[in-house]
CSV table of C-alpha atoms in Angstrom, one decimal:
chain,number,residue,atom,x,y,z
A,19,MET,CA,-21.9,-13.2,-5.5
A,20,ARG,CA,-21.3,-15.1,-2.0
A,21,LYS,CA,-22.3,-13.5,1.0
A,22,ASP,CA,-19.5,-14.8,3.0
A,23,PHE,CA,-16.2,-16.5,2.8
A,24,ALA,CA,-15.4,-20.0,3.0
A,25,MET,CA,-12.5,-20.3,5.6
A,26,ASP,CA,-13.0,-20.9,9.0
A,27,GLY,CA,-9.2,-21.5,10.3
A,28,PRO,CA,-6.2,-19.3,10.8
A,29,VAL,CA,-4.9,-17.5,7.6
A,30,PHE,CA,-1.7,-17.3,9.3
A,31,ASP,CA,0.1,-20.1,11.4
A,32,SER,CA,2.1,-19.7,14.1
A,33,ALA,CA,5.7,-19.6,12.2
A,34,ALA,CA,4.1,-16.9,10.0
A,35,LYS,CA,2.8,-14.7,13.0
A,36,THR,CA,6.5,-15.4,14.4
A,37,ALA,CA,8.2,-14.0,11.3
A,38,PHE,CA,5.5,-11.1,11.4
A,39,ALA,CA,6.2,-10.3,15.0
A,40,GLU,CA,10.0,-10.1,14.5
A,41,ALA,CA,9.8,-7.7,11.3
A,42,TYR,CA,6.8,-5.3,12.2
A,43,PRO,CA,6.9,-2.7,11.3
A,44,GLY,CA,10.1,-1.4,10.1
A,45,ASN,CA,11.3,-4.3,8.0
A,46,THR,CA,10.4,-6.5,5.3
A,47,CYS,CA,9.7,-10.2,5.4
A,48,LYS,CA,8.4,-13.1,3.8
A,49,LEU,CA,5.3,-15.1,5.1
A,50,THR,CA,3.3,-17.9,4.6
A,51,HIS,CA,-0.6,-17.9,4.1
A,52,HIS,CA,-3.4,-20.6,3.9
A,53,LEU,CA,-5.7,-18.2,1.8
A,54,ALA,CA,-5.0,-19.4,-1.7
A,55,ASP,CA,-7.9,-21.5,-2.3
A,56,GLU,CA,-10.7,-18.9,-1.1
A,57,PRO,CA,-13.5,-19.0,-3.5
A,58,LEU,CA,-14.1,-15.2,-3.1
A,59,LEU,CA,-10.4,-14.4,-4.6
A,60,THR,CA,-10.9,-16.9,-8.0
A,61,LEU,CA,-10.8,-15.1,-11.4
A,62,ASP,CA,-14.7,-15.3,-11.8
A,63,ALA,CA,-15.5,-14.0,-8.1
A,64,LEU,CA,-13.4,-10.8,-8.9
A,65,ALA,CA,-14.7,-10.0,-12.1
A,66,ASP,CA,-18.1,-10.3,-10.4
A,67,LEU,CA,-16.7,-7.9,-8.0
A,68,ALA,CA,-15.4,-5.5,-10.7
A,69,GLY,CA,-18.9,-5.2,-11.9
A,70,ILE,CA,-20.1,-3.8,-8.6
A,71,LEU,CA,-17.5,-1.6,-7.4
A,72,PRO,CA,-17.9,2.1,-8.0
A,73,ALA,CA,-15.9,3.0,-11.0
A,74,ASN,CA,-13.9,5.3,-8.9
A,75,SER,CA,-12.7,1.9,-7.0
A,76,ILE,CA,-11.1,0.5,-10.1
A,77,GLU,CA,-7.9,1.2,-11.9
A,78,TYR,CA,-6.7,-0.7,-15.0
A,79,ASN,CA,-3.6,0.0,-17.0
A,80,PRO,CA,-1.3,-1.6,-19.8
A,81,GLY,CA,1.0,-4.1,-18.2
A,82,THR,CA,4.0,-3.1,-20.4
A,83,LEU,CA,4.8,0.0,-18.2
A,84,PRO,CA,8.4,0.9,-17.4
A,85,ILE,CA,9.6,0.8,-13.9
A,86,GLY,CA,9.7,4.6,-13.5
A,87,ILE,CA,7.0,6.7,-15.1
A,88,ALA,CA,4.7,9.5,-14.1
A,89,PRO,CA,1.1,9.1,-13.7
A,90,GLU,CA,0.2,11.3,-16.4
A,91,ASP,CA,2.4,9.2,-19.0
A,92,VAL,CA,0.4,6.2,-18.2
A,93,PRO,CA,-1.8,5.0,-21.3
A,94,THR,CA,-5.3,4.2,-20.9
A,95,SER,CA,-6.8,0.4,-21.7
A,96,ASP,CA,-9.0,-0.3,-24.6
A,97,LEU,CA,-11.0,-3.0,-22.8
A,98,GLY,CA,-13.4,-3.0,-20.1
A,99,VAL,CA,-12.3,-4.0,-16.7
A,100,VAL,CA,-14.6,-7.1,-16.5
A,101,GLU,CA,-13.6,-8.2,-19.9
A,102,THR,CA,-9.9,-7.6,-18.7
A,103,ILE,CA,-10.2,-9.5,-15.8
A,104,ARG,CA,-11.6,-12.3,-17.6
A,105,ASN,CA,-9.0,-12.7,-20.3
A,106,ILE,CA,-6.2,-11.6,-17.9
A,107,GLY,CA,-4.0,-13.9,-19.5
A,108,GLU,CA,-4.2,-12.5,-22.9
A,109,THR,CA,-5.0,-8.9,-22.3
A,110,GLY,CA,-1.6,-7.5,-21.3
A,111,SER,CA,-3.0,-5.7,-18.2
A,112,TRP,CA,-3.0,-5.1,-14.6
A,113,VAL,CA,-6.1,-4.2,-12.6
A,114,VAL,CA,-6.6,-3.0,-9.0
A,115,LEU,CA,-9.7,-3.3,-7.2
A,116,LYS,CA,-9.6,-1.0,-4.4
A,117,ARG,CA,-11.0,-0.7,-0.9
A,118,ILE,CA,-12.8,-4.2,-1.3
A,119,GLU,CA,-14.3,-3.8,2.1
A,120,GLN,CA,-17.3,-1.8,0.4
A,121,VAL,CA,-19.1,-5.3,-0.4
A,122,GLY,CA,-19.8,-7.2,2.6
A,123,ALA,CA,-18.2,-10.5,2.0
A,124,TYR,CA,-14.9,-9.0,1.4
A,125,ALA,CA,-15.1,-6.8,4.3
A,126,ALA,CA,-15.6,-9.8,6.2
A,127,LEU,CA,-12.7,-11.3,4.6
A,128,LEU,CA,-10.2,-8.4,5.5
A,129,GLU,CA,-11.5,-8.1,8.9
A,130,HIS,CA,-11.0,-12.0,9.4
A,131,ILE,CA,-7.3,-11.6,8.6
A,132,LEU,CA,-6.6,-8.2,9.9
A,133,GLY,CA,-7.7,-9.6,13.2
A,134,GLU,CA,-5.2,-12.1,13.5
A,135,LEU,CA,-2.5,-9.7,13.6
A,136,THR,CA,-3.9,-7.3,16.0
A,137,ASP,CA,-2.0,-8.8,19.1
A,138,VAL,CA,1.3,-7.7,17.6
A,139,VAL,CA,0.4,-4.6,15.9
A,140,ALA,CA,-1.5,-2.6,18.3
A,141,PRO,CA,1.3,-3.1,21.1
A,142,ARG,CA,3.9,-1.4,18.9
A,143,THR,CA,2.2,0.8,16.8
A,144,GLY,CA,-1.3,1.7,18.3
A,145,GLU,CA,-4.8,0.5,17.1
A,146,MET,CA,-5.2,-0.7,13.5
A,147,MET,CA,-7.3,2.0,11.5
A,148,GLN,CA,-8.5,2.6,8.0
A,149,HIS,CA,-8.8,-0.8,7.2
A,150,GLU,CA,-8.7,-1.4,2.9
A,151,GLY,CA,-8.1,-4.0,0.8
A,152,PHE,CA,-6.9,-4.2,-2.7
A,153,ILE,CA,-6.8,-7.0,-5.2
A,154,PHE,CA,-4.4,-6.9,-8.0
A,155,VAL,CA,-5.2,-9.0,-11.4
A,156,SER,CA,-2.4,-9.2,-13.6
A,157,SER,CA,-1.3,-10.3,-16.8
A,158,PRO,CA,2.2,-12.3,-17.2
A,159,GLY,CA,5.0,-9.8,-17.3
A,160,ALA,CA,3.0,-6.9,-15.9
A,161,VAL,CA,4.9,-4.2,-14.0
A,162,THR,CA,3.5,-2.2,-11.4
A,163,PRO,CA,5.9,1.1,-11.4
A,164,PHE,CA,8.2,2.4,-8.9
A,165,HIS,CA,6.2,4.1,-5.9
A,166,PHE,CA,5.5,4.0,-2.3
A,167,ASP,CA,2.2,3.4,-0.2
A,168,PRO,CA,1.4,5.4,3.3
A,169,GLU,CA,-0.1,2.3,4.8
A,170,HIS,CA,1.2,-0.6,6.6
A,171,ASN,CA,0.9,-3.8,4.1
A,172,ILE,CA,1.0,-7.2,3.6
A,173,LEU,CA,1.0,-8.5,0.1
A,174,LEU,CA,-0.6,-12.1,-0.2
A,175,GLN,CA,0.0,-14.1,-3.5
A,176,LEU,CA,-2.9,-16.4,-4.4
A,177,THR,CA,-2.2,-17.3,-8.1
A,178,GLY,CA,0.8,-16.7,-10.2
A,179,SER,CA,3.9,-15.1,-8.9
A,180,LYS,CA,5.3,-11.9,-8.3
A,181,THR,CA,9.0,-10.4,-7.8
A,182,MET,CA,9.0,-7.4,-5.5
A,183,THR,CA,12.1,-5.1,-5.4
A,184,LEU,CA,11.9,-3.2,-2.2
A,185,PHE,CA,14.1,-0.3,-1.0
A,186,SER,CA,14.9,1.2,2.4
A,187,VAL,CA,12.6,4.0,3.4
A,188,GLU,CA,15.6,5.9,5.1
A,189,ASP,CA,17.5,5.9,2.1
A,190,GLU,CA,17.0,9.5,1.1
A,191,ALA,CA,18.6,9.4,-2.2
A,192,ILE,CA,16.2,7.3,-3.5
A,193,SER,CA,13.1,8.7,-1.9
A,194,PRO,CA,14.3,12.6,-1.0
A,195,PRO,CA,12.4,13.7,2.3
A,196,SER,CA,10.7,16.6,0.1
A,197,VAL,CA,8.8,14.0,-2.0
A,198,HIS,CA,7.5,12.5,1.1
A,199,GLU,CA,6.4,16.0,2.6
A,200,ALA,CA,4.8,16.6,-0.9
A,201,PHE,CA,3.0,13.4,-1.2
A,202,HIS,CA,1.3,14.2,2.4
A,203,LEU,CA,0.2,17.6,1.0
A,204,GLY,CA,-1.3,16.2,-2.0
A,205,GLU,CA,1.3,17.7,-3.9
A,206,HIS,CA,3.0,14.4,-5.4
A,207,HIS,CA,1.9,11.2,-6.9
A,208,ARG,CA,2.6,8.0,-4.9
A,209,ASN,CA,5.0,7.1,-8.0
A,210,LEU,CA,8.7,8.0,-7.8
A,211,THR,CA,11.6,8.6,-9.9
A,212,TYR,CA,13.6,5.5,-10.8
A,213,ARG,CA,17.1,5.3,-12.0
A,214,GLU,CA,19.0,2.4,-13.2
A,215,ASP,CA,21.8,2.7,-10.4
A,216,PHE,CA,18.8,2.2,-7.6
A,217,ALA,CA,19.1,-1.3,-8.8
A,218,GLU,CA,22.1,-2.1,-6.5
A,219,HIS,CA,20.5,-1.0,-3.3
A,220,GLY,CA,17.2,-3.1,-4.0
A,221,THR,CA,16.1,-6.0,-2.0
A,222,ALA,CA,14.2,-8.6,-4.7
A,223,LEU,CA,11.6,-11.2,-3.1
A,224,THR,CA,9.8,-13.6,-5.3
A,225,ILE,CA,6.4,-15.0,-3.9
A,226,GLY,CA,3.8,-17.7,-5.4
A,227,PRO,CA,0.7,-19.1,-3.8
A,228,GLY,CA,0.4,-19.4,-0.2
A,229,GLU,CA,3.2,-16.7,0.3
A,230,ALA,CA,3.3,-13.0,1.0
A,231,ILE,CA,5.4,-9.9,1.9
A,232,HIS,CA,5.2,-7.7,4.6
A,233,VAL,CA,5.9,-4.1,3.1
A,234,PRO,CA,6.8,-1.3,5.5
A,235,VAL,CA,5.1,1.9,5.4
A,236,LYS,CA,6.4,4.0,2.6
A,237,ALA,CA,9.3,1.7,1.5
A,238,PRO,CA,9.8,2.5,-2.2
A,239,HIS,CA,9.0,-0.7,-4.5
A,240,TRP,CA,8.1,-1.8,-7.7
A,241,VAL,CA,6.7,-5.4,-8.9
A,242,GLN,CA,7.0,-7.8,-11.7
A,243,VAL,CA,4.6,-10.4,-12.4
A,244,GLY,CA,5.9,-14.0,-13.4
A,245,PRO,CA,5.1,-15.8,-16.6
A,246,GLU,CA,1.7,-16.6,-15.5
A,247,PRO,CA,-1.5,-14.6,-14.5
A,248,SER,CA,-1.2,-13.5,-11.0
A,249,ILE,CA,-4.0,-12.6,-8.5
A,250,SER,CA,-2.9,-10.9,-5.2
A,251,LEU,CA,-4.4,-9.4,-2.4
A,252,SER,CA,-2.8,-6.4,-0.4
A,253,ILE,CA,-4.2,-5.7,3.0
A,254,THR,CA,-3.6,-2.7,4.6
A,255,TRP,CA,-4.1,-0.4,7.6
A,256,ARG,CA,-2.8,3.0,9.0
A,257,SER,CA,-1.9,3.3,12.9
A,258,GLU,CA,-1.1,6.1,15.3
A,259,TRP,CA,2.3,5.9,14.4
A,260,SER,CA,1.8,5.9,10.6
A,261,TYR,CA,-0.4,9.2,11.1
A,262,ALA,CA,2.0,10.7,13.2
A,263,GLU,CA,4.8,9.9,10.5
A,264,ALA,CA,2.6,11.5,7.8
A,265,ASP,CA,1.8,14.6,9.9
A,266,ALA,CA,5.4,15.2,10.8
A,267,ARG,CA,6.2,15.0,7.3
A,268,ALA,CA,3.5,17.6,6.6
A,269,PHE,CA,5.2,20.0,9.4
A,270,ASN,CA,8.3,19.5,7.7
A,271,ARG,CA,7.1,20.8,4.4
A,272,ALA,CA,5.6,24.1,6.3
A,273,LEU,CA,9.2,24.6,7.5
A,274,ARG,CA,10.8,24.1,4.3
A,275,LYS,CA,8.7,26.9,2.7
A,276,LEU,CA,9.9,28.9,5.4
A,277,GLY,CA,13.7,28.3,4.2
A,278,LEU,CA,14.6,26.0,7.1
A,279,ARG,CA,16.2,22.6,6.5
A,280,PRO,CA,14.2,19.9,9.1
A,281,SER,CA,15.3,16.7,9.6
A,282,SER,CA,13.5,13.8,8.7
A,283,PRO,CA,11.1,12.0,11.2
A,284,ARG,CA,12.8,9.2,13.2
A,285,PRO,CA,12.0,5.6,12.2
A,286,PHE,CA,10.3,3.4,14.8
A,287,PRO,CA,10.3,3.1,17.6
A,288,SER,CA,10.4,7.0,17.5
A,289,ARG,CA,7.1,8.5,17.9
A,290,ASN,CA,7.7,12.0,16.3
A,291,MET,CA,5.0,13.3,18.3
A,292,GLY,CA,6.1,16.8,18.6
A,293,LYS,CA,6.3,17.9,14.9
A,294,ALA,CA,2.6,15.8,14.2
A,295,LEU,CA,1.1,17.7,17.3
A,296,ALA,CA,2.5,21.3,15.7
A,297,TRP,CA,1.1,20.1,12.5
A,298,ARG,CA,-2.4,19.2,13.8
A,299,ALA,CA,-2.5,22.5,16.2
A,300,MET,CA,-1.7,24.3,12.7
A,301,SER,CA,-4.1,22.5,10.8
A,302,ARG,CA,-6.7,23.0,13.1
A,303,ALA,CA,-6.1,26.8,13.5
A,304,ASN,CA,-6.0,27.0,9.7
A,305,THR,CA,-9.6,25.4,9.5
A,306,MET,CA,-11.0,28.0,11.8
A,307,LEU,CA,-9.3,31.0,10.3
A,308,LYS,CA,-11.2,29.9,7.1
A,309,SER,CA,-14.6,29.1,8.6
A,310,ARG,CA,-14.4,32.6,10.2
A,311,SER,CA,-13.2,34.2,6.9
A,312,ALA,CA,-16.8,32.5,5.3
A,313,THR,CA,-18.9,33.7,7.9
A,314,SER,CA,-17.6,37.1,8.1
């Protein structure tokens, strides 16, 4: 495997940076990038990567999934992951290689890309933290079910095409507050319930090689691959703002269990720090009490 990456110029040109700056953090947008020819992101390189990543950093599923499906209902694949990737055009599957920064060359690649965005991100949502990369290798027509993610995310398309249908995070009929709250306490999977009447509220964006989509924190979405095999890279990070949103949701969960009906965290630029700090204080107090109980 290569120990470095080939690119020495910028991944995002000035037009892409401008588009990102206009959208971040709360709006989706399409971007362009210059990563499509990176040797670390070829099918052969990714098969090699799959062979060295820890087993818990690899997920692969059949590609013919419904848009809405509970995680326990997703069937398992019969093929090994390396074989699945090398034959992705015929295997009817999708694979995600998680936390690619565990391998040095991919860590350098991720930091190179995210470093280009710091001057936009940091002044608005705070320091970029928990840098993680995810690579998706998918058969033609494969579906990634309806879900949301807690990270800031840009999905860069490398080969083939994908259509991502996104929904507003503020539409509580689609992603109810109780689901957000349970998610942040580990009580709900990222997959969401999907109904056909949601379709009219979604925005479908199709991207091909050299194009990307900025996905706001917790924006519900589902993805379908086009008629050819697809490789895409998801670069993600957390921020002071996203952690405060998560902690405010968790605090709301505690209030809801007391029979109260708390209001949802407000969208950026509101910081939601009151509830976030209250939750952090409660968590520290609970940790101290458990520690004392364990030693008494």
